PDB file of C-alpha atoms in Angstrom:
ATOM      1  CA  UNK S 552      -1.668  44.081   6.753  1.00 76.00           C
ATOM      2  CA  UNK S 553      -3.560  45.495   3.983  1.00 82.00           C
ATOM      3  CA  UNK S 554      -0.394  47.195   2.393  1.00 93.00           C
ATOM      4  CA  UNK S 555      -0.921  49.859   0.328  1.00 96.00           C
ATOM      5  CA  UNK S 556      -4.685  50.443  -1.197  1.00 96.00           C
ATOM      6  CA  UNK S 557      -5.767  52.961  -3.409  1.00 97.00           C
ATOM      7  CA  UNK S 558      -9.718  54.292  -4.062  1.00 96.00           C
ATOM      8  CA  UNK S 559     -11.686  54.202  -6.010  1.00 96.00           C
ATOM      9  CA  UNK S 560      -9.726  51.816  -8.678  1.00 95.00           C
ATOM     10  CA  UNK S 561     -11.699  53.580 -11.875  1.00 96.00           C
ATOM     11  CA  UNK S 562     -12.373  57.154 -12.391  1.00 96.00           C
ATOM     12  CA  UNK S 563     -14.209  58.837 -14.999  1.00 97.00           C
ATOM     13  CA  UNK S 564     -13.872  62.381 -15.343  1.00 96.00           C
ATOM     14  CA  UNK S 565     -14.928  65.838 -17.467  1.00 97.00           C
ATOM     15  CA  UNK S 566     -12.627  68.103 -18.310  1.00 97.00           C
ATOM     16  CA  UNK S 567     -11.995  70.577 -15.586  1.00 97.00           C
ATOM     17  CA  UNK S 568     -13.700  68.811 -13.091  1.00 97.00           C
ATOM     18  CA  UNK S 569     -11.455  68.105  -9.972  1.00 96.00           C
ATOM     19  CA  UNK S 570     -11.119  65.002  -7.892  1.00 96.00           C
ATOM     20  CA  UNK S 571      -9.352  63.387  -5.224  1.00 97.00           C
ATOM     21  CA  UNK S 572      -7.265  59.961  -5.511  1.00 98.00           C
ATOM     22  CA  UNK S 573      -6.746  58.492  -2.225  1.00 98.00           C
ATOM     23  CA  UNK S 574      -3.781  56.241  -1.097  1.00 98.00           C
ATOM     24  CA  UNK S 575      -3.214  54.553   2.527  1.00 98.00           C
ATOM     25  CA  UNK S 576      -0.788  52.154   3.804  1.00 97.00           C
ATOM     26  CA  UNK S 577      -0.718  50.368   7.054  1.00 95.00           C
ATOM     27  CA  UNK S 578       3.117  49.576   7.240  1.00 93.00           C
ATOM     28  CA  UNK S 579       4.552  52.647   8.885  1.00 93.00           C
ATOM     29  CA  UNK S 580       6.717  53.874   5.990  1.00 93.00           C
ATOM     30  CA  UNK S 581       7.708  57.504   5.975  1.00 93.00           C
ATOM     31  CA  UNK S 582       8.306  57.398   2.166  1.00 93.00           C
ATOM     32  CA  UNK S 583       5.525  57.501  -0.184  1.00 95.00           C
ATOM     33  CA  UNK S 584       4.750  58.704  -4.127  1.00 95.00           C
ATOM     34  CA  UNK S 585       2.617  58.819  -6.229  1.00 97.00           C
ATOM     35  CA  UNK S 586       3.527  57.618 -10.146  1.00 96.00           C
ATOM     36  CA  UNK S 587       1.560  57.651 -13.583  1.00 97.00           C
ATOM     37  CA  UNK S 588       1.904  55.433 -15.962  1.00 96.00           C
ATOM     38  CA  UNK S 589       1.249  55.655 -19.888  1.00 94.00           C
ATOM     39  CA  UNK S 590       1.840  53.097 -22.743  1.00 89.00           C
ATOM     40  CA  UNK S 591       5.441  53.432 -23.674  1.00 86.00           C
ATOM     41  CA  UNK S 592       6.225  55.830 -21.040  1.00 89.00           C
ATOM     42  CA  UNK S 593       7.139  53.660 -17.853  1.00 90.00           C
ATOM     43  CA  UNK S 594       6.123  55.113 -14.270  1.00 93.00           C
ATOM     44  CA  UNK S 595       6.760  58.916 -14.269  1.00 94.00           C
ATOM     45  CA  UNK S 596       6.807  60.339 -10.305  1.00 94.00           C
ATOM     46  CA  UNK S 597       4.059  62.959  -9.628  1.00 96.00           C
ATOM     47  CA  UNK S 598       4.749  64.085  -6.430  1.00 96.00           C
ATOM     48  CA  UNK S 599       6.520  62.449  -3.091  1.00 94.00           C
ATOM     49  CA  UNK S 600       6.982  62.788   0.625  1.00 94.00           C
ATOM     50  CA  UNK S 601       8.955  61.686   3.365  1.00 91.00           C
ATOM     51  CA  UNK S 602       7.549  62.067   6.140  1.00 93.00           C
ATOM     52  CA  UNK S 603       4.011  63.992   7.284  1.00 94.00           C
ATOM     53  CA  UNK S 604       3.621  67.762   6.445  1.00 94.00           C
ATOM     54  CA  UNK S 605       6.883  67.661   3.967  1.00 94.00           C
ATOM     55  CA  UNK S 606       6.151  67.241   0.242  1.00 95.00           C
ATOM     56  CA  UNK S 607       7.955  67.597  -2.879  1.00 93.00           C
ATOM     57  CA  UNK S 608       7.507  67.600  -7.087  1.00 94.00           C
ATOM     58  CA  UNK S 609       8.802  64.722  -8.939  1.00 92.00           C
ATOM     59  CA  UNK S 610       9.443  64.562 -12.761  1.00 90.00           C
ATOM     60  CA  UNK S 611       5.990  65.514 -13.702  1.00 95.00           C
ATOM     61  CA  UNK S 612       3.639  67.527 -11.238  1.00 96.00           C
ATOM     62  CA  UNK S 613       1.271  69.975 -12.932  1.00 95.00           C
ATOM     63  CA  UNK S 614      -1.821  69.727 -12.535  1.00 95.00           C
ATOM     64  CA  UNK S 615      -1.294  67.654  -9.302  1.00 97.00           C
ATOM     65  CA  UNK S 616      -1.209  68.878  -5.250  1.00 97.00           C
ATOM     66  CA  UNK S 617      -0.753  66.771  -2.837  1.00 97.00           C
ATOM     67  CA  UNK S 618      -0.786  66.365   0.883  1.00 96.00           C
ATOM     68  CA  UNK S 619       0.351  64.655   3.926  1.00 97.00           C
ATOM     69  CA  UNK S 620      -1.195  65.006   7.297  1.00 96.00           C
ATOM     70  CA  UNK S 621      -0.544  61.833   8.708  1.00 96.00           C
ATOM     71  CA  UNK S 622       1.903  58.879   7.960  1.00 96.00           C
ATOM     72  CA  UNK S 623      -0.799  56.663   6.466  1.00 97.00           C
ATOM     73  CA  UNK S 624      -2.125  58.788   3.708  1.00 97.00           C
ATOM     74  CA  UNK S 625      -1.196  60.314   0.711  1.00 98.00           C
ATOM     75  CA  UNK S 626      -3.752  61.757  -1.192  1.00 98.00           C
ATOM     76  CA  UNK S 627      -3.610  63.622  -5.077  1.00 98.00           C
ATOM     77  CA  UNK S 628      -5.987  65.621  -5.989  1.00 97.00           C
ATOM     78  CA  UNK S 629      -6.361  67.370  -9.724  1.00 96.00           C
ATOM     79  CA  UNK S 630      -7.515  70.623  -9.929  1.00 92.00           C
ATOM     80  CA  UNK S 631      -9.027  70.931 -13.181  1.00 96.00           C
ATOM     81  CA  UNK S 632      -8.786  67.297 -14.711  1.00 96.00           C
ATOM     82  CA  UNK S 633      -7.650  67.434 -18.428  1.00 97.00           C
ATOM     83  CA  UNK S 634      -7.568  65.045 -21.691  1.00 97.00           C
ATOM     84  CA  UNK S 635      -3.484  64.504 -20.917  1.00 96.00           C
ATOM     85  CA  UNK S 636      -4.063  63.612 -17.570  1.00 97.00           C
ATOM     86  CA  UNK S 637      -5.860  59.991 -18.745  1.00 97.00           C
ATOM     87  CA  UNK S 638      -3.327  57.762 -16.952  1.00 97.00           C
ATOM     88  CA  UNK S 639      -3.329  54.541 -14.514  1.00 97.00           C
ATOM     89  CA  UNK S 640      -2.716  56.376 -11.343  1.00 98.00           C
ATOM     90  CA  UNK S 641      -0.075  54.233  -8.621  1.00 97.00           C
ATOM     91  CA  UNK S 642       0.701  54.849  -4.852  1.00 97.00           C
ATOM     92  CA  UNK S 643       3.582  53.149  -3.600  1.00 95.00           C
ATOM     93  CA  UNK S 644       5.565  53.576   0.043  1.00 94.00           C
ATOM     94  CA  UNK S 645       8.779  52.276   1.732  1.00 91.00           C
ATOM     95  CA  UNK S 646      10.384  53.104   4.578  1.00 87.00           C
ATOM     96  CA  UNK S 647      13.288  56.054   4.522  1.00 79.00           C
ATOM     97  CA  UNK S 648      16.526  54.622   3.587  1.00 68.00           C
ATOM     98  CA  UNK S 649      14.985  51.561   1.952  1.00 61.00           C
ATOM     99  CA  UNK S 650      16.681  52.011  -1.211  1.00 68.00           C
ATOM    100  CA  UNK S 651      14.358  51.990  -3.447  1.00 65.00           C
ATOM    101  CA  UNK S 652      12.422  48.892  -2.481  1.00 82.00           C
ATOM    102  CA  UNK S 653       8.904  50.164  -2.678  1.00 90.00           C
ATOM    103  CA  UNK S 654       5.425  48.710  -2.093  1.00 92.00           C
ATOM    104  CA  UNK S 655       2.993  49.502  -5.221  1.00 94.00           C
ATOM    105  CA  UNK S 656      -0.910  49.658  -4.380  1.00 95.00           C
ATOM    106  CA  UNK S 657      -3.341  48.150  -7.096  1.00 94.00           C
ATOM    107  CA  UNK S 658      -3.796  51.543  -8.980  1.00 95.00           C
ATOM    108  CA  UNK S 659      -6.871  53.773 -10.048  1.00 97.00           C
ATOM    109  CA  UNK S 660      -7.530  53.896 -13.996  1.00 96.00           C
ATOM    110  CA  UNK S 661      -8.673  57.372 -14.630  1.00 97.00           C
ATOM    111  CA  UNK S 662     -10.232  58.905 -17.976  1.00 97.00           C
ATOM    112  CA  UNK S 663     -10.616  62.123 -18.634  1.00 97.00           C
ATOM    113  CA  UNK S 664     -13.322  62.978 -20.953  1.00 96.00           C
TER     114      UNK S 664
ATOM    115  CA  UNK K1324      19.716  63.486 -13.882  1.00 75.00           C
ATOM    116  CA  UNK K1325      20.038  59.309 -13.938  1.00 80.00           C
ATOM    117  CA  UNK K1326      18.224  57.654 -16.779  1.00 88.00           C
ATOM    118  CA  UNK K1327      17.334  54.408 -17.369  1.00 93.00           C
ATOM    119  CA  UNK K1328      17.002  52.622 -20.861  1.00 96.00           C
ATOM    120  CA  UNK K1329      15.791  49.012 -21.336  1.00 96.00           C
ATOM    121  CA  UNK K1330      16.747  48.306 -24.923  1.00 91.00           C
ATOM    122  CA  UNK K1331      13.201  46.201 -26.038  1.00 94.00           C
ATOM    123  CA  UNK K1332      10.066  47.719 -25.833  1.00 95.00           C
ATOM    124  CA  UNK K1333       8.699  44.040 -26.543  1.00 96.00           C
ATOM    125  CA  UNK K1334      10.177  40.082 -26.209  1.00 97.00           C
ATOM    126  CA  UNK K1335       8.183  37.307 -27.683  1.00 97.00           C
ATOM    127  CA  UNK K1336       9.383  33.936 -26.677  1.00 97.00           C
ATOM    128  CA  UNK K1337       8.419  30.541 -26.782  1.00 97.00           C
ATOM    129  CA  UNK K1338       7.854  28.509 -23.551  1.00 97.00           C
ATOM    130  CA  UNK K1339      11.088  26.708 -21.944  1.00 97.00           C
ATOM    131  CA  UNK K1340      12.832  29.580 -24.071  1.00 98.00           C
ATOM    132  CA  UNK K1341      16.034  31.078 -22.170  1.00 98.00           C
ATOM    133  CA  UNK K1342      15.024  34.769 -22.081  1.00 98.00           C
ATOM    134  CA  UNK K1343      16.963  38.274 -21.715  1.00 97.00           C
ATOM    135  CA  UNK K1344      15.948  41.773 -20.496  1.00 98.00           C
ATOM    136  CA  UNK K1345      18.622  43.965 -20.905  1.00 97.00           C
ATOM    137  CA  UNK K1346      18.834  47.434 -18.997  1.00 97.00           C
ATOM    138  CA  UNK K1347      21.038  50.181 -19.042  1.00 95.00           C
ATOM    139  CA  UNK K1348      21.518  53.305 -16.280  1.00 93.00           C
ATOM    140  CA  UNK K1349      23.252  56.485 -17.074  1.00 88.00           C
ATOM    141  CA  UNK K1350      25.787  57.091 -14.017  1.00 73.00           C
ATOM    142  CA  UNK K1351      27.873  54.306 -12.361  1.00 60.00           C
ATOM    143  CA  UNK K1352      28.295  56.471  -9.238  1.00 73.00           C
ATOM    144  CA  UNK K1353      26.647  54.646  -6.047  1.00 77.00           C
ATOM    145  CA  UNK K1354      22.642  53.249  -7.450  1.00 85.00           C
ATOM    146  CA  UNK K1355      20.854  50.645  -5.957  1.00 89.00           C
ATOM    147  CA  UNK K1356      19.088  48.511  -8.894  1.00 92.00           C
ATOM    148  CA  UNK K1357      15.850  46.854  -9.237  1.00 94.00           C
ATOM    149  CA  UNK K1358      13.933  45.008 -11.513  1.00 96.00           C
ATOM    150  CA  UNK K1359      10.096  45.259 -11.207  1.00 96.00           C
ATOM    151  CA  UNK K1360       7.163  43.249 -12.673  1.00 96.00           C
ATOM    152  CA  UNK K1361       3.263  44.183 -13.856  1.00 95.00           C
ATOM    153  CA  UNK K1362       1.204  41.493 -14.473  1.00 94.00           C
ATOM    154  CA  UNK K1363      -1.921  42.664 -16.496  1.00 89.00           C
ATOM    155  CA  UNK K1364      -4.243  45.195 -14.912  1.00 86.00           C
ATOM    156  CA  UNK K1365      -2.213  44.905 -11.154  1.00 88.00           C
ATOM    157  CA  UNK K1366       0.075  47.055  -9.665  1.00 90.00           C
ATOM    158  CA  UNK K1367       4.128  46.301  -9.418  1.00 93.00           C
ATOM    159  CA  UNK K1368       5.783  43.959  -7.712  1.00 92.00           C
ATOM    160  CA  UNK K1369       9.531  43.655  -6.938  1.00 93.00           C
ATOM    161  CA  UNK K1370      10.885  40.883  -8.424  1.00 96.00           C
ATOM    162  CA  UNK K1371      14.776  41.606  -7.602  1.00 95.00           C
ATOM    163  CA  UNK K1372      17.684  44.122  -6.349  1.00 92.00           C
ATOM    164  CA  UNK K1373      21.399  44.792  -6.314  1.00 91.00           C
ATOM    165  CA  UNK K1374      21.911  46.803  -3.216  1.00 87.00           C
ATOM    166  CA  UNK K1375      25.932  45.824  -2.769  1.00 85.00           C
ATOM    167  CA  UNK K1376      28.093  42.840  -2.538  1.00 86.00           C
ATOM    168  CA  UNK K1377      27.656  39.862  -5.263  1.00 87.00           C
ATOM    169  CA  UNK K1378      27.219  41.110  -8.821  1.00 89.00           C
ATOM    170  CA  UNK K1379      24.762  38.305  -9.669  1.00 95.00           C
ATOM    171  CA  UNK K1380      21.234  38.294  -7.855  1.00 95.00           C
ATOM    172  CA  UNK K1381      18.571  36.032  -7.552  1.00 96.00           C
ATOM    173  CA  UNK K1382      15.291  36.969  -7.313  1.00 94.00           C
ATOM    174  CA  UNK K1383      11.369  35.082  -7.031  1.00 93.00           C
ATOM    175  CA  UNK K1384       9.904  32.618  -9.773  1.00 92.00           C
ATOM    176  CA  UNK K1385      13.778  31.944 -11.199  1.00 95.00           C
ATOM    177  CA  UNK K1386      14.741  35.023 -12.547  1.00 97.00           C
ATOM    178  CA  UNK K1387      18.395  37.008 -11.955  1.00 97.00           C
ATOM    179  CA  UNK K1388      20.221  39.434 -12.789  1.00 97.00           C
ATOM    180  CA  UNK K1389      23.727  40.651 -13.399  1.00 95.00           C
ATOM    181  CA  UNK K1390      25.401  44.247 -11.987  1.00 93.00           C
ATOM    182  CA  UNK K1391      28.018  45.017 -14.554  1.00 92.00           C
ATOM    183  CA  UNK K1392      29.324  48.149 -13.430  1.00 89.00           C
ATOM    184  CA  UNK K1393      31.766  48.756 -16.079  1.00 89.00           C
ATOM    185  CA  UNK K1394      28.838  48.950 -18.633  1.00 91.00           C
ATOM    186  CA  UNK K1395      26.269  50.400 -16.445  1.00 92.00           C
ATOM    187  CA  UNK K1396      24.138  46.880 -17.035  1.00 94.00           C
ATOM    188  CA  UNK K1397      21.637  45.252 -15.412  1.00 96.00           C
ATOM    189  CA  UNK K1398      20.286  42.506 -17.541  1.00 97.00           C
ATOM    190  CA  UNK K1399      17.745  40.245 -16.240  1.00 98.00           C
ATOM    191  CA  UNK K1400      17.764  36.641 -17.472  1.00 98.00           C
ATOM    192  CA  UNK K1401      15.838  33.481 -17.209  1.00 98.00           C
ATOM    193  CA  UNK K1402      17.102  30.227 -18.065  1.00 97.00           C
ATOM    194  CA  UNK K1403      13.186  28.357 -19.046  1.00 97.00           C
ATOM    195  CA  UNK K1404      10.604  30.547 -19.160  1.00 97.00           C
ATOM    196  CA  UNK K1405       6.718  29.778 -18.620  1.00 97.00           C
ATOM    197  CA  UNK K1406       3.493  31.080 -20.346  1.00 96.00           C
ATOM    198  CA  UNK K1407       2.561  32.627 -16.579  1.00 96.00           C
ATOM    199  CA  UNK K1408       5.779  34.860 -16.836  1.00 97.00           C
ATOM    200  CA  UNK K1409       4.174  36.728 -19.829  1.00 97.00           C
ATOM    201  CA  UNK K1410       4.465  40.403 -18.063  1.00 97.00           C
ATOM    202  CA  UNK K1411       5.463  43.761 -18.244  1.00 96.00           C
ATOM    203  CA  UNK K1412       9.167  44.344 -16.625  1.00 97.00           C
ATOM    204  CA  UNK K1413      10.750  47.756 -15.592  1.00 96.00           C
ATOM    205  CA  UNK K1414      13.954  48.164 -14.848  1.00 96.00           C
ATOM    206  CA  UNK K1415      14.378  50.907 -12.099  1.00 93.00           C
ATOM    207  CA  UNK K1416      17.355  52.779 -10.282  1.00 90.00           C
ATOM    208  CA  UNK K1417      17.924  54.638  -7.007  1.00 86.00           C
ATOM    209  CA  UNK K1418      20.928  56.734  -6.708  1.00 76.00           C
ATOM    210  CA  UNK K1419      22.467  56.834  -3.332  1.00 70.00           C
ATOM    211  CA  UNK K1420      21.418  59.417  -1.071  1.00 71.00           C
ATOM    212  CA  UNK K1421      18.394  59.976  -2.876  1.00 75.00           C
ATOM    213  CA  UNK K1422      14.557  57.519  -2.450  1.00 77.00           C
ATOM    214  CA  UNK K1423      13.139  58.589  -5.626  1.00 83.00           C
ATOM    215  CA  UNK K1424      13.060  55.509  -7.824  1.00 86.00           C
ATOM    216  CA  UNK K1425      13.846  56.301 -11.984  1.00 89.00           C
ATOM    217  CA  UNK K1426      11.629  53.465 -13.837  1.00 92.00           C
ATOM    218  CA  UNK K1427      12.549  52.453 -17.158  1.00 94.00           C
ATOM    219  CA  UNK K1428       9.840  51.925 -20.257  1.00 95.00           C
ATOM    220  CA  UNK K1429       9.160  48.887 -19.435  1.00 96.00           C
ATOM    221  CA  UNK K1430       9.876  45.510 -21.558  1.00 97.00           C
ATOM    222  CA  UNK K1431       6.521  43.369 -22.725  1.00 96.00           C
ATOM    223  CA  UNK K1432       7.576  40.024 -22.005  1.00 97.00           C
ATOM    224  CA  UNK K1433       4.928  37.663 -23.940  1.00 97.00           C
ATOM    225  CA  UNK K1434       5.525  33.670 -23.546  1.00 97.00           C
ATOM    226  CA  UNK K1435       4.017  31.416 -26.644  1.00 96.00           C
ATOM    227  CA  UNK K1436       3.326  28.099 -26.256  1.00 95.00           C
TER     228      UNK K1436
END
């Protein structure tokens, strides 16, 4: 199993260009998410989903759309990237009623210029 | 909304050192509780999790952790650390019924010779 992966792992980016991160994971989970992290700010949830076609915002999700066709991937896409949006950029899935033990891919390091 | 607060932003120890993380959550009411680590420039890894039953749980490369549901606590701890446990931890919770993890800040740990 390749477990979760994440492309392409670095990003640069002007501002209000728009771009797609993608995410896939080979283990069948209905649960997946998509986090940011800054220094000092721990892993803030973008967006989630349970299961394919449903999709919800987490604590921080403007600027961000996401969608799931199919169980494997998870893709986030920015509309019109910005400074603020600068950020290491992590997928992660479990299954549903896992309880919070989720599987992280590698990450993509994105800069907005 | 549950909240999560690990008390040190950084921990600088010295090899064979005993070493504790602390973490605090904000509601007592039915979370699951994990501990995560980040080694540099990779994605997270679980390294433990209090689901139910014994307060104290082990996790991988000798570290554990306490439940201490009086004082919403969940301190990790390691008796002798090593210079390859030098890391970034984060303390997350789930609250039941829900899959959306709540990370902490994160706690530097750096190990000196």
């Amino acid at each position: 199993n390749a477990g979760v992966t994440q492309t392409p792992k670095f990003q640069v980016l002007k501002t209000g260009q728009s771009m797609t991160l993608q995410c896939a994971q080979d283990m069948n989970h209905e649960y997946m998410s998509w986090y940011r992290q800054d220094p000092g700010m721990g892993l803030r949830l973008i967006h989630y989903s349970v299961g394919a076609g449903i999709t919800d915002q987490g604590e921080v999700p403007n600027g961000y759309n996401v969608s799931r066709s199919t169980t494997e991937d998870f893709p986030l896409r920015l509309l019109s990237a910005a400074p603020s949006q600068t950020s290491v950029y992590f997928c992660a899935s479990s299954y549903l009623q896992g309880r919070g033990e989720q599987f992280f891919g590698p990450g993509t390091r994105l800069t907005v210029l | 909304a549950q909240s999560v607060t690990q008390l040190d932003s950084q921990v600088p120890v010295f090899e064979e050192a005993p070493v504790e993380l602390r973490c605090n959550y904000s509601s007592s009411v039915s979370v699951y509780l994990f501990w995560y680590v980040q080694y540099p420039n990779q994605g997270l890894q679980l390294l433990l999790k209090y689901l139910s039953g014994s307060t104290l749980v082990k996790g991988i490369n000798g570290f554990e952790a306490e439940f201490n549901k009086s004082q919403t606590s969940f301190h990790l701890r390691k008796p002798s650390v090593h210079i390859s446990d030098t890391a970034e931890y984060f303390c997350a919770v789930v609250q039941g019924g829900s899959e959306k993890l709540v990370f902490g800040k994160g706690t530097k740990l750096t190990v000196n010779p």
